[in-house]
mmCIF file of C-alpha atoms in Angstrom:
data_model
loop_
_atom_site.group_PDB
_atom_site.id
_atom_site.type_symbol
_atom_site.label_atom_id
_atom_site.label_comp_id
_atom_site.label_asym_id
_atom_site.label_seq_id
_atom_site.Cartn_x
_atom_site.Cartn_y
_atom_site.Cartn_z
ATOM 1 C CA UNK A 34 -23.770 23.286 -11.743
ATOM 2 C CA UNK A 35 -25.998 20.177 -11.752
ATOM 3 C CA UNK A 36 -29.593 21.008 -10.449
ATOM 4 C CA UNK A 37 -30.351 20.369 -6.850
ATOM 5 C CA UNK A 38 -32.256 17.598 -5.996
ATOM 6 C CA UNK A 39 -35.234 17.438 -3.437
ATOM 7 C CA UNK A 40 -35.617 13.879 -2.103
ATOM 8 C CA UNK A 41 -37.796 12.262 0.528
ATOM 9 C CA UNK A 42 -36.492 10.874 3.654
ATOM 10 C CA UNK A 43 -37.123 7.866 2.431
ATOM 11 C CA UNK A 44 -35.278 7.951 -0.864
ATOM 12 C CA UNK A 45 -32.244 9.369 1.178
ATOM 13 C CA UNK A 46 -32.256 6.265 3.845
ATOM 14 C CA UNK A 47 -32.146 3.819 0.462
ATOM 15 C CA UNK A 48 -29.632 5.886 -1.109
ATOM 16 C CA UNK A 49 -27.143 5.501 1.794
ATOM 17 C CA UNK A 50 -28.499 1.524 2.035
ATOM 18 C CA UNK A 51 -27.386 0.491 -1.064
ATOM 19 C CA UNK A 52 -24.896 2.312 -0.732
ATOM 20 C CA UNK A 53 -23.449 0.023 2.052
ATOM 21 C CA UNK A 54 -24.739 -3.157 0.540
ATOM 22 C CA UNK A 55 -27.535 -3.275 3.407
ATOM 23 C CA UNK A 56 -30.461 -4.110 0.839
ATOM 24 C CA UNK A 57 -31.938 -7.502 0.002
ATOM 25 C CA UNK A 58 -29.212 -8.095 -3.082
ATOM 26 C CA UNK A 59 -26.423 -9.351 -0.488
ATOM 27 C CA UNK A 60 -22.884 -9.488 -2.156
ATOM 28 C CA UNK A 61 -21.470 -12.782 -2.549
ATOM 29 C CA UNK A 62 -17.176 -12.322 -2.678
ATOM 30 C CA UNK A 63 -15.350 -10.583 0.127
ATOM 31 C CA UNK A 64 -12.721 -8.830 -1.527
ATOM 32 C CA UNK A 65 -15.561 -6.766 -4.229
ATOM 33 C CA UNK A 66 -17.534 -6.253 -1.082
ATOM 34 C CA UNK A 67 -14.760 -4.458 0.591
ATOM 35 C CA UNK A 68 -13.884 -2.359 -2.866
ATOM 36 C CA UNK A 69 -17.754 -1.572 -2.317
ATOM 37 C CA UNK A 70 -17.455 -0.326 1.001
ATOM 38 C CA UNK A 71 -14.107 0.947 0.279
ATOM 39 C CA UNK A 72 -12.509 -0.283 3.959
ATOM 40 C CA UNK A 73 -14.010 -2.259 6.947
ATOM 41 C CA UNK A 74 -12.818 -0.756 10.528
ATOM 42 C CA UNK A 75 -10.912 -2.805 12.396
ATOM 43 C CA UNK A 76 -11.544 -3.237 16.336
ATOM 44 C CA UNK A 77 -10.625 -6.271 18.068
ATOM 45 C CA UNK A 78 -13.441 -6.178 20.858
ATOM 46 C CA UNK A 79 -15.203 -9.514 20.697
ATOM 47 C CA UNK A 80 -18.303 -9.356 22.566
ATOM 48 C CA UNK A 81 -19.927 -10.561 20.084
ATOM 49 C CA UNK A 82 -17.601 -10.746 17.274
ATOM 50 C CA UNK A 83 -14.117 -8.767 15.901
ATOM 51 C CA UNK A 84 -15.487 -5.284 13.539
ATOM 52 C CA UNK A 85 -13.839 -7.161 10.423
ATOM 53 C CA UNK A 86 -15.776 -10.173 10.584
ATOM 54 C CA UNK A 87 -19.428 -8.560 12.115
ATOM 55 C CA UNK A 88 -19.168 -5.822 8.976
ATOM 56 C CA UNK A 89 -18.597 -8.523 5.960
ATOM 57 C CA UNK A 90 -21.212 -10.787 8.272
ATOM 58 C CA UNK A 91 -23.908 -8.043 8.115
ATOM 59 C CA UNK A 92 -23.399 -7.981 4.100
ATOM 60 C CA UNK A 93 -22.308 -11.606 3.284
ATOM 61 C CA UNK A 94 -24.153 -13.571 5.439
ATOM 62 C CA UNK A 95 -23.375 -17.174 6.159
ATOM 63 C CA UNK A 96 -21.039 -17.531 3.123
ATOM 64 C CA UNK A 97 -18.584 -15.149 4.889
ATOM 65 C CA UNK A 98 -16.942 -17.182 7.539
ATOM 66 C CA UNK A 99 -15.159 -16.434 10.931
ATOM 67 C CA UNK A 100 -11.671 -15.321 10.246
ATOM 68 C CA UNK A 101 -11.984 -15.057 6.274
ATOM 69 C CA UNK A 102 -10.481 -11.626 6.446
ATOM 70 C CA UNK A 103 -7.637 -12.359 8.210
ATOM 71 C CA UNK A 104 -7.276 -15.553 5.662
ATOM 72 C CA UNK A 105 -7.580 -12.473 2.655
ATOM 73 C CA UNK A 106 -4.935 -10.576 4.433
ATOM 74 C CA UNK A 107 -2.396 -13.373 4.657
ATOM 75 C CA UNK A 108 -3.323 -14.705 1.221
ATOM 76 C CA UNK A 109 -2.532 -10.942 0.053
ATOM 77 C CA UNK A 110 -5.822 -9.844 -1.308
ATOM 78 C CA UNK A 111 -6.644 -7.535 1.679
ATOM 79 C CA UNK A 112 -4.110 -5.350 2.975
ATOM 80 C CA UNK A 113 -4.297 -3.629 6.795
ATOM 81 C CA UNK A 114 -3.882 0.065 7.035
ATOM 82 C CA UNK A 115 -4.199 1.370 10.540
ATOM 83 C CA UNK A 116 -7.569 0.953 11.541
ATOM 84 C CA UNK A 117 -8.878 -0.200 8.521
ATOM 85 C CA UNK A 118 -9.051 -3.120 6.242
ATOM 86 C CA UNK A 119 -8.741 -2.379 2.478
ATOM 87 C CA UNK A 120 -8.768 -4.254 -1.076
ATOM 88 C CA UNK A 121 -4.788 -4.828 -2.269
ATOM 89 C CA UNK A 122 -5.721 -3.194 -5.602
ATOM 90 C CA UNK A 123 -6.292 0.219 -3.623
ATOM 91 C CA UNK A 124 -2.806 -0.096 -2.352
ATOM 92 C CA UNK A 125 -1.327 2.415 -4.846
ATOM 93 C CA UNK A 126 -4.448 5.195 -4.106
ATOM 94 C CA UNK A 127 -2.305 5.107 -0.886
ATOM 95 C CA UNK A 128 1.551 4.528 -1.328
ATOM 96 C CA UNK A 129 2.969 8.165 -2.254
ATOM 97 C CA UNK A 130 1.053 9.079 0.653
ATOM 98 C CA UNK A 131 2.541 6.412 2.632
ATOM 99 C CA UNK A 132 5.981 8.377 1.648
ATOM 100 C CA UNK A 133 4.882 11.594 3.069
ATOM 101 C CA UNK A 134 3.514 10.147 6.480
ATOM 102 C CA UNK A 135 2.691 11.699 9.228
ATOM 103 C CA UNK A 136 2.643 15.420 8.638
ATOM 104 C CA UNK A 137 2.377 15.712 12.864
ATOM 105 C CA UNK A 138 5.379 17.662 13.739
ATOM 106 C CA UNK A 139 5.582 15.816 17.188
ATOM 107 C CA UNK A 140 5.355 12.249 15.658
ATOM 108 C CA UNK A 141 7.822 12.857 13.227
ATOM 109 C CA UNK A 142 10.546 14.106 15.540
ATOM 110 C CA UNK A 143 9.856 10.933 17.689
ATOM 111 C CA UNK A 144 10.229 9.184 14.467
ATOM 112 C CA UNK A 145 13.606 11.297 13.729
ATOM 113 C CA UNK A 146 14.627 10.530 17.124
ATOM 114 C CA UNK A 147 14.143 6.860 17.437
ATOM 115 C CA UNK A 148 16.025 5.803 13.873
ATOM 116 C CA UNK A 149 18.228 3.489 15.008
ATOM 117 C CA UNK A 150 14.972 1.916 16.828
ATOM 118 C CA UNK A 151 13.212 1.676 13.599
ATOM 119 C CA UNK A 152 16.358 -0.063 11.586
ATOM 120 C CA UNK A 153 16.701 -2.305 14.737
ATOM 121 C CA UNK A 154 13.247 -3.443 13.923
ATOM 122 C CA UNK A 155 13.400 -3.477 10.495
ATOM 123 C CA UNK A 156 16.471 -6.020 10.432
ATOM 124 C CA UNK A 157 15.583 -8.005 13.118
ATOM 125 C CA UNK A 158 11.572 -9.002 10.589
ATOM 126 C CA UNK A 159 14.418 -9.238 7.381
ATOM 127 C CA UNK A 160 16.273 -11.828 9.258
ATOM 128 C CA UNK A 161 13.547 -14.012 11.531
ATOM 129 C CA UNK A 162 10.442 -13.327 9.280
ATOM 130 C CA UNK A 163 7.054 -12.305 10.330
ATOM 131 C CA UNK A 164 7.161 -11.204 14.078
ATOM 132 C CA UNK A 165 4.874 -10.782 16.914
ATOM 133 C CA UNK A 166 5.226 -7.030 18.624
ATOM 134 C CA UNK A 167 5.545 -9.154 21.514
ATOM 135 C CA UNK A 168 8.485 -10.861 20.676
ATOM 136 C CA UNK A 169 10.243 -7.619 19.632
ATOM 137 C CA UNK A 170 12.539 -5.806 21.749
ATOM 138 C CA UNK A 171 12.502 -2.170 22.789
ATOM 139 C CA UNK A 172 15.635 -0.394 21.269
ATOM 140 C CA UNK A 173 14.051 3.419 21.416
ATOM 141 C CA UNK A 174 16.158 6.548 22.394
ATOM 142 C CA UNK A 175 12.904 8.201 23.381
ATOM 143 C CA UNK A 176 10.238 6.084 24.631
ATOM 144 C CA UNK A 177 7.217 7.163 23.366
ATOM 145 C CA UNK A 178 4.860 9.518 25.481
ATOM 146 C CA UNK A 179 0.889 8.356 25.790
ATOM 147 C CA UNK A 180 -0.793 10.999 27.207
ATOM 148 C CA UNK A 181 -1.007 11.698 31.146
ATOM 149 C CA UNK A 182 -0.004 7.796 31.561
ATOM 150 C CA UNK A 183 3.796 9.489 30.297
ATOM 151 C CA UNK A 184 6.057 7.187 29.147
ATOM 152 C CA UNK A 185 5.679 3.420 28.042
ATOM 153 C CA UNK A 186 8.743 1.420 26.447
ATOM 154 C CA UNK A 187 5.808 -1.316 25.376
ATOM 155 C CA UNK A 188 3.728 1.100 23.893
ATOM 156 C CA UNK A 189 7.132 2.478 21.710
ATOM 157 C CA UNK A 190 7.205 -1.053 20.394
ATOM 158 C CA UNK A 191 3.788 -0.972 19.142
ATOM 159 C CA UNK A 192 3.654 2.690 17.977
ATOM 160 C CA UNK A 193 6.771 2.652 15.833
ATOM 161 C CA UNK A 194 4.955 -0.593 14.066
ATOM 162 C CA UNK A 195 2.309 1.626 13.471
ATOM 163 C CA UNK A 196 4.273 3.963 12.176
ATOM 164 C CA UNK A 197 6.532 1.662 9.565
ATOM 165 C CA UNK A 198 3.029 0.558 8.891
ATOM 166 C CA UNK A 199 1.635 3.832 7.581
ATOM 167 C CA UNK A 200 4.767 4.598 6.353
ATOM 168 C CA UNK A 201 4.384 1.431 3.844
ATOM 169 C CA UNK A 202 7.613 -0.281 5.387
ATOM 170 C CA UNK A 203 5.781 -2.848 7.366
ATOM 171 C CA UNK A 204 2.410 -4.977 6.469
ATOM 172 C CA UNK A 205 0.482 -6.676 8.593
ATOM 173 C CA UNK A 206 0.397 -10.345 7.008
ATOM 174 C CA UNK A 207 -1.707 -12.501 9.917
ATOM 175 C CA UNK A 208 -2.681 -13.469 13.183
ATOM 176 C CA UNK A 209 -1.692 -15.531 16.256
ATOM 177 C CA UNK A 210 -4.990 -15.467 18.366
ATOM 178 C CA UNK A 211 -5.354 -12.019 18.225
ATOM 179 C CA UNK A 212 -2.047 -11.172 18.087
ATOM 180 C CA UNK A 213 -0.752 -9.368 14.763
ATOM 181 C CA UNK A 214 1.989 -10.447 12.589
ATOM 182 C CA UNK A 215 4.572 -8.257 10.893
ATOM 183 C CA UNK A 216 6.980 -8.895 7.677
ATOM 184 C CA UNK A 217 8.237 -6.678 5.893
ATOM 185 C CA UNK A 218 6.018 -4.647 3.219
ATOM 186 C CA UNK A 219 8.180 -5.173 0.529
ATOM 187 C CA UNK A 220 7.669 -8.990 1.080
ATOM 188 C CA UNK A 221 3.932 -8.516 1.383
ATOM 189 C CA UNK A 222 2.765 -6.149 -0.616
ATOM 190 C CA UNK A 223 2.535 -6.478 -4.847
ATOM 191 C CA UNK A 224 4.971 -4.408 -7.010
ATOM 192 C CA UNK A 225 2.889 -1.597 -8.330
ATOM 193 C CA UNK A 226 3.133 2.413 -9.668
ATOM 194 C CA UNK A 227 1.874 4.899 -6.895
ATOM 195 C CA UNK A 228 -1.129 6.831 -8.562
ATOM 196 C CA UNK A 229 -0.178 10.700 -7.823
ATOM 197 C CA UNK A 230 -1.036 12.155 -4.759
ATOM 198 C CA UNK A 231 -3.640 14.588 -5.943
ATOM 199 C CA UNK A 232 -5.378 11.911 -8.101
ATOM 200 C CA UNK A 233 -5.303 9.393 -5.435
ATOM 201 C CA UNK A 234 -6.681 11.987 -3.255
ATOM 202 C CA UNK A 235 -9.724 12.461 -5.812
ATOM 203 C CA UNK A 236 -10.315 8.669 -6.905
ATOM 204 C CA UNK A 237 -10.689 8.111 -2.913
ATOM 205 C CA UNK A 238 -13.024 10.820 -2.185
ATOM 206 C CA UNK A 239 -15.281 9.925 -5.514
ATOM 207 C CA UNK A 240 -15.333 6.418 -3.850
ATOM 208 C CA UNK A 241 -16.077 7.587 -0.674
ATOM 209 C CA UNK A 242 -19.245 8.949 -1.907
ATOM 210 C CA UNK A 243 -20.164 6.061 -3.899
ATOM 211 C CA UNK A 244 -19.422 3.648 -0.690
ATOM 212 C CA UNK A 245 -21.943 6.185 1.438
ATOM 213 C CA UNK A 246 -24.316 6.887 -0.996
ATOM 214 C CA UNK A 247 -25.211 10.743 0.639
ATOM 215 C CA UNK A 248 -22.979 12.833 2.774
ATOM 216 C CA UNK A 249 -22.872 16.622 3.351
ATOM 217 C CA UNK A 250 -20.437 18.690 1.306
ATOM 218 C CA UNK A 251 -17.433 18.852 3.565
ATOM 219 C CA UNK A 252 -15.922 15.957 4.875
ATOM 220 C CA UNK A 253 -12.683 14.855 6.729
ATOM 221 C CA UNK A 254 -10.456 11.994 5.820
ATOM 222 C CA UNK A 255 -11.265 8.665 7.523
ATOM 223 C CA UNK A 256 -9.391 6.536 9.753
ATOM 224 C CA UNK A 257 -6.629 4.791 7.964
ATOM 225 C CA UNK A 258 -6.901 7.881 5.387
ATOM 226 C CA UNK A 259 -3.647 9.505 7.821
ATOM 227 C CA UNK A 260 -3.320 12.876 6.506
ATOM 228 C CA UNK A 261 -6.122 15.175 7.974
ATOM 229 C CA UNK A 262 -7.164 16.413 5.220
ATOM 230 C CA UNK A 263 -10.522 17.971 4.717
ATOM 231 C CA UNK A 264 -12.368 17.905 1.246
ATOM 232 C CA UNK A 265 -15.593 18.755 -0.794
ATOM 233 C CA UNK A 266 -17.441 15.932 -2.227
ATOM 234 C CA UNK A 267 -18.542 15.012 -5.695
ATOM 235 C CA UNK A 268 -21.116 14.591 -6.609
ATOM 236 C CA UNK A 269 -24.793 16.246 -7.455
ATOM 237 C CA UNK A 270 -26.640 18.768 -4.647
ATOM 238 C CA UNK A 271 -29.616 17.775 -2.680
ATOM 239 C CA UNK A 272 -31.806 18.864 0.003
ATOM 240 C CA UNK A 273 -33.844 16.286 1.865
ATOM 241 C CA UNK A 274 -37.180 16.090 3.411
ATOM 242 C CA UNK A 275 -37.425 17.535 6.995
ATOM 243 C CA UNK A 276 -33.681 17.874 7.497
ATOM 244 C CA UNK A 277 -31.344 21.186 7.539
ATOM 245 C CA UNK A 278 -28.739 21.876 5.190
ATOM 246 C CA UNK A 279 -27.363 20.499 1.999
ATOM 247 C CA UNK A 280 -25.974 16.938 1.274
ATOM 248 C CA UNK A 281 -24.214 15.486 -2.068
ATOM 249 C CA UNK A 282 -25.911 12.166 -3.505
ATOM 250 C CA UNK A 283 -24.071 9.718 -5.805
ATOM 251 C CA UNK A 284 -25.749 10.281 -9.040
ATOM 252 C CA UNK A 285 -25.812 6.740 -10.104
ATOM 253 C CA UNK A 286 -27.433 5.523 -6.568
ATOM 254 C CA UNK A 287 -30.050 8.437 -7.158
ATOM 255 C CA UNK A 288 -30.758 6.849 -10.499
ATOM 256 C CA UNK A 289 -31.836 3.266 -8.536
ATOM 257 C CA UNK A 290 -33.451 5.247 -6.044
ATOM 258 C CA UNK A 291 -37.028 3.030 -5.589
ATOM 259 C CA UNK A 292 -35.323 -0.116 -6.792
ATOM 260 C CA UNK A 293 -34.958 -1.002 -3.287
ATOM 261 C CA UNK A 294 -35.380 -4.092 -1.870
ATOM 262 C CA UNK A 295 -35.701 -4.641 1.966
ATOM 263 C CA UNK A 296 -33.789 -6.416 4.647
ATOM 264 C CA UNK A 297 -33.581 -6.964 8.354
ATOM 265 C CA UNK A 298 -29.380 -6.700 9.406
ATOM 266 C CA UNK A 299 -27.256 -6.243 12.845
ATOM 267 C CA UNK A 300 -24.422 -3.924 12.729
ATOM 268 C CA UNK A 301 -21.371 -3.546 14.446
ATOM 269 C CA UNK A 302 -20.737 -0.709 16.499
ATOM 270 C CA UNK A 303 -18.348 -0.239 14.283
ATOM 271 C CA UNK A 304 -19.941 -0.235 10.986
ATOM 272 C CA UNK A 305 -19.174 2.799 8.616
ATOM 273 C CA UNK A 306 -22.886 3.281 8.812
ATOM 274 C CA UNK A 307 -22.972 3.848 12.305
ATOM 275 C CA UNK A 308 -19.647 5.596 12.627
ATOM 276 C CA UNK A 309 -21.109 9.462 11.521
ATOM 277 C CA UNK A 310 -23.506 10.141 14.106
ATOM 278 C CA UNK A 311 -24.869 13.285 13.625
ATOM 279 C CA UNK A 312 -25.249 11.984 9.563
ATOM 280 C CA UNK A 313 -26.945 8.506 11.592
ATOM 281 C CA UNK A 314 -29.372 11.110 13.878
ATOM 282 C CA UNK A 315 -30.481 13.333 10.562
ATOM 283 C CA UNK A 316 -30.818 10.300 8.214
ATOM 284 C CA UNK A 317 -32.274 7.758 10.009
ATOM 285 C CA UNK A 318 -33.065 9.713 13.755
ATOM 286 C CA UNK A 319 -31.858 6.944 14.848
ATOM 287 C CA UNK A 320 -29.850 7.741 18.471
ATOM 288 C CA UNK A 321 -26.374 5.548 19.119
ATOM 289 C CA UNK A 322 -23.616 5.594 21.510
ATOM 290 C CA UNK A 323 -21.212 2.479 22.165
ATOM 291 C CA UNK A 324 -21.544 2.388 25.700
ATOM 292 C CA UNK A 325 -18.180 -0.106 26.691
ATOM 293 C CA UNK A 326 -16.396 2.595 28.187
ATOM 294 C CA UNK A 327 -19.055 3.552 30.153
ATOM 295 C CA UNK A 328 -19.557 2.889 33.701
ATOM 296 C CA UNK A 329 -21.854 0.114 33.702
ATOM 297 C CA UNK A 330 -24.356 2.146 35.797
ATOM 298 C CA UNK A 331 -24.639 4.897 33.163
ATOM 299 C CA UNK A 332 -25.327 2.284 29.959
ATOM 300 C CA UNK A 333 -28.645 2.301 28.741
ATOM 301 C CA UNK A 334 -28.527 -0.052 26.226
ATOM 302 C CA UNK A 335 -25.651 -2.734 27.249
ATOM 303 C CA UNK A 336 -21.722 -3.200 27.032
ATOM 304 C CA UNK A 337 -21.498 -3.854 23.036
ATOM 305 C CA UNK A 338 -25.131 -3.751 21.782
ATOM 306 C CA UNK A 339 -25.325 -4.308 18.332
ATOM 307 C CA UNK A 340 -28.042 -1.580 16.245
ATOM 308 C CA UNK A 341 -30.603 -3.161 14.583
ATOM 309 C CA UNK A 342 -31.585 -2.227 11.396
ATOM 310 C CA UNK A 343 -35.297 -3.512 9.586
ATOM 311 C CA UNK A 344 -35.803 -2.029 6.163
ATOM 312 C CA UNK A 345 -35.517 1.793 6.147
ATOM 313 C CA UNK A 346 -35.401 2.238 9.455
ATOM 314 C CA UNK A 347 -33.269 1.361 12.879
ATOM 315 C CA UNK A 348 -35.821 -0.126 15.428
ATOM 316 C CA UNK A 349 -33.755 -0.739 17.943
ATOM 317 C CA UNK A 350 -30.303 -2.403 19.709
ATOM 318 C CA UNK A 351 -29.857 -6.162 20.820
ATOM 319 C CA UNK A 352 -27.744 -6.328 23.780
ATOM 320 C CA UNK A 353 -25.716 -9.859 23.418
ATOM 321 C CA UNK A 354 -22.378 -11.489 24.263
ATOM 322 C CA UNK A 355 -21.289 -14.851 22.913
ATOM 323 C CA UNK A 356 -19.824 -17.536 25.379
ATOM 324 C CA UNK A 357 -17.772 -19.555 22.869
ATOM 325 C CA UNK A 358 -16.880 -22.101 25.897
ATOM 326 C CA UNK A 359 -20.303 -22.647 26.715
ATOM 327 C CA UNK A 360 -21.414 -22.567 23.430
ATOM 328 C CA UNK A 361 -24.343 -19.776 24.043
ATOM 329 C CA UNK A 362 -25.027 -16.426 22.372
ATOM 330 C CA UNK A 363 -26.694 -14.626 25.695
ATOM 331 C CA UNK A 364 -29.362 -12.075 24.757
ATOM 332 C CA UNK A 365 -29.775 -10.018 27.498
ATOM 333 C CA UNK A 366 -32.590 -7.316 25.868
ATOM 334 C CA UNK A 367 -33.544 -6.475 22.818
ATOM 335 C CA UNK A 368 -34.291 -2.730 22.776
ATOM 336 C CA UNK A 369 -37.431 -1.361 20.731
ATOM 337 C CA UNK A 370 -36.946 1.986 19.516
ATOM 338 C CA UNK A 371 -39.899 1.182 17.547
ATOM 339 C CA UNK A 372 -42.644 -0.528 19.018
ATOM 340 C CA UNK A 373 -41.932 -4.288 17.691
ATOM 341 C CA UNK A 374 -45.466 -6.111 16.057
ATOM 342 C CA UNK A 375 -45.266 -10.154 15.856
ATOM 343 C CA UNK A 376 -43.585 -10.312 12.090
ATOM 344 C CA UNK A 377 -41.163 -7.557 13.419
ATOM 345 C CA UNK A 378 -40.540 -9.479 16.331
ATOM 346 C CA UNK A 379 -40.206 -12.772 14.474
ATOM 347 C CA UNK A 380 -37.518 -11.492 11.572
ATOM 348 C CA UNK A 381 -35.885 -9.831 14.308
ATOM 349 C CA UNK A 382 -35.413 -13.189 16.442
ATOM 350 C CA UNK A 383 -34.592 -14.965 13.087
ATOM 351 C CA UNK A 384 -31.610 -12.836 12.451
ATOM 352 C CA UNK A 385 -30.314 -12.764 16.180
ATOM 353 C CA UNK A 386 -30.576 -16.909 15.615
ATOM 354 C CA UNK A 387 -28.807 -16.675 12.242
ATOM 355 C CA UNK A 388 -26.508 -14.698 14.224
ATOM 356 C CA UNK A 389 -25.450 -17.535 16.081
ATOM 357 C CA UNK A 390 -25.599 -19.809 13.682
ATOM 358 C CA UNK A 391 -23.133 -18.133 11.887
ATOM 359 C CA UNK A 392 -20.988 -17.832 15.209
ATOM 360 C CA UNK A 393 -21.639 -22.011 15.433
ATOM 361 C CA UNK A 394 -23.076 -21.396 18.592
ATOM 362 C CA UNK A 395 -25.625 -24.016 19.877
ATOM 363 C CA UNK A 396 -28.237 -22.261 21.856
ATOM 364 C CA UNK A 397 -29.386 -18.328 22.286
ATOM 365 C CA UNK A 398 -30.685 -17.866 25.547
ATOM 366 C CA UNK A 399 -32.534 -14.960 26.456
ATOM 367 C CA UNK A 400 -32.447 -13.675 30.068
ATOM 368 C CA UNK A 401 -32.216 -10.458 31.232
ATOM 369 C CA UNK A 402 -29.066 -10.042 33.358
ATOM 370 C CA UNK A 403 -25.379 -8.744 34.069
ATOM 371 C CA UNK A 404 -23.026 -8.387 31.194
#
């Protein structure tokens, strides 16, 4: 058993930093940035801009444009898996699992029952080509059940597409707007072996840890992962500075430990290193909640405000929304969790402007007001 390590709060923040490619050495190709990160989440809520493009954004900078995933997806270097956005060479870490999907006893007798839905669909893509979910008709025996709203034929359309997604029959190939297209995975995706479930199961959990630098021991499987399964991590044992309980650190990131380079970044709500929030609140104490399905009485730091991160530390949460027909990124606040001095003030407004650059918007106007 590998000695346990005692790190600093400090050290533990740039572990997980480089870790997500948030120091000064910015990345400079999409598709080894997402093998980095192992997945970006995929939301389509464009406040400010879709989780896809703000994640690769935060890490790429202005060399990443608008819309360049989506471009990697149709080009067939990307591949979309549920919520998430992956590298195609990960595709066989996933396909025997693909074959086993889903292991929920209620979805798979929907699945059982609707057959002759799914080979309706699955003809109708071979014949016309890529399709719109729009544009595809509702053939299920059993519409499928979402929650207390009971039963929606449009929502069967777009769950069974799901479904033959995760299932490795359908691929997501593009977009129209924001619309999804779907061919046929066999037409999308590269001929390759399946690496064994088991192994597949360990190379993505080694890479998990890599791609967060520190976690605690136990972890469950990710979104776009689909199986539920809970693991122990790799890795070497550590206990950290003023926090309770013991984590696992990538050994090589603990080896680069004080080669770390500082940066100033905004992150998506949706960012992997936002997504754990109790791991965000020990780390980093660092407080976050998405607030857009709150009332907007009850928000306390805006509809979609983006967490602001300045070296080792989160100082605080801009509150924007870009109007693309005005041309104008609207700040209304920027929150200080940290009181802000004039250089902190200045990098801070230099990345909010870089920001919009970046979003080719004209103007940032800051102004207090409704969202």
């Amino acid at each position: 058993m590998p000695r346990q390590h005692q790190l600093t709060i400090a050290q533990a923040r740039r572990i997980a930093l480089r870790a997500q490619l948030l120091d000064a050495r910015r990345p400079v190709d999409l598709v080894h940035t997402v093998e980095d990160l192992t997945f970006l989440a995929v939301d389509p809520t464009s406040a400010v801009a879709p989780a896809t493009d703000l994640i690769a954004w935060s890490r790429l900078g202005n060399g990443y444009w608008p819309g360049a995933v989506d471009d990697a997806i149709a080009d067939g270097m990307l591949f979309q898996l549920r919520g998430t956005v992956r590298s195609m060479g990960d595709l066989p870490l996933f396909l025997e699992q693909m074959q086993r999907w889903p292991q929920h006893e209620g979805l798979r007798g929907w699945l059982q029952e609707n057959a002759s839905f799914e080979r309706d669909i699955l003809r109708l893509i071979e014949a016309e080509g890529p399709m719109l979910a729009k544009d595809i008709p509702d053939t299920a025996v059993t519409p499928y059940r979402w929650g207390a709203e009971g039963w929606s034929s449009r929502r069967s359309v777009a769950e069974m597409l799901e479904a033959l997604n995760m299932q490795g029959k359908l691929a997501m190939v593009g977009r129209k707007g924001r619309q999804r297209l779907w061919d046929l995975a066999e037409r999308a995706y590269p001929r390759v072996d399946p690496v064994p479930l088991e192994d597949a199961r360990r190379e993505r959990i080694a890479r998990r840890l890599a791609a967060e630098g520190i976690a605690r021991p136990r972890v469950q499987s990710r979104s776009g992962d689909g199986d539920g399964w809970w693991t122990e991590l790799p890795g070497e044992p550590a206990r950290v500075e003023g926090v309770d309980g013991e984590w696992r650190v990538d050994p090589e990131l603990l080896e680069r430990v004080d080669d770390f380079e500082p940066r100033t970044a905004l992150l998506s709500p949706f960012d992997a290193l936002i997504a754990d929030r109790k791991r965000l609140l020990d780390l980093f104490d660092y407080e976050y909640v998405l607030e857009m399905y709150k009332p907007k009485s009850q928000r306390r730091w805006g509809y979609f405000a983006l967490p602001i991160l300045h070296g080792e530390r989160f100082v605080g949460k801009l509150d924007a929304k870009a109007d693309r027909k005005a041309g104008v990124l609207n700040v209304f606040e920027v929150h200080e969790d940290l009181p802000f001095d004039g250089h902190l003030m200045d990098v801070v407004h230099a990345e909010i402007e870089g920001l919009a650059s970046w979003l080719r918007l004209g103007e940032v106007r800051y102004a207090r007001g409704d969202d």
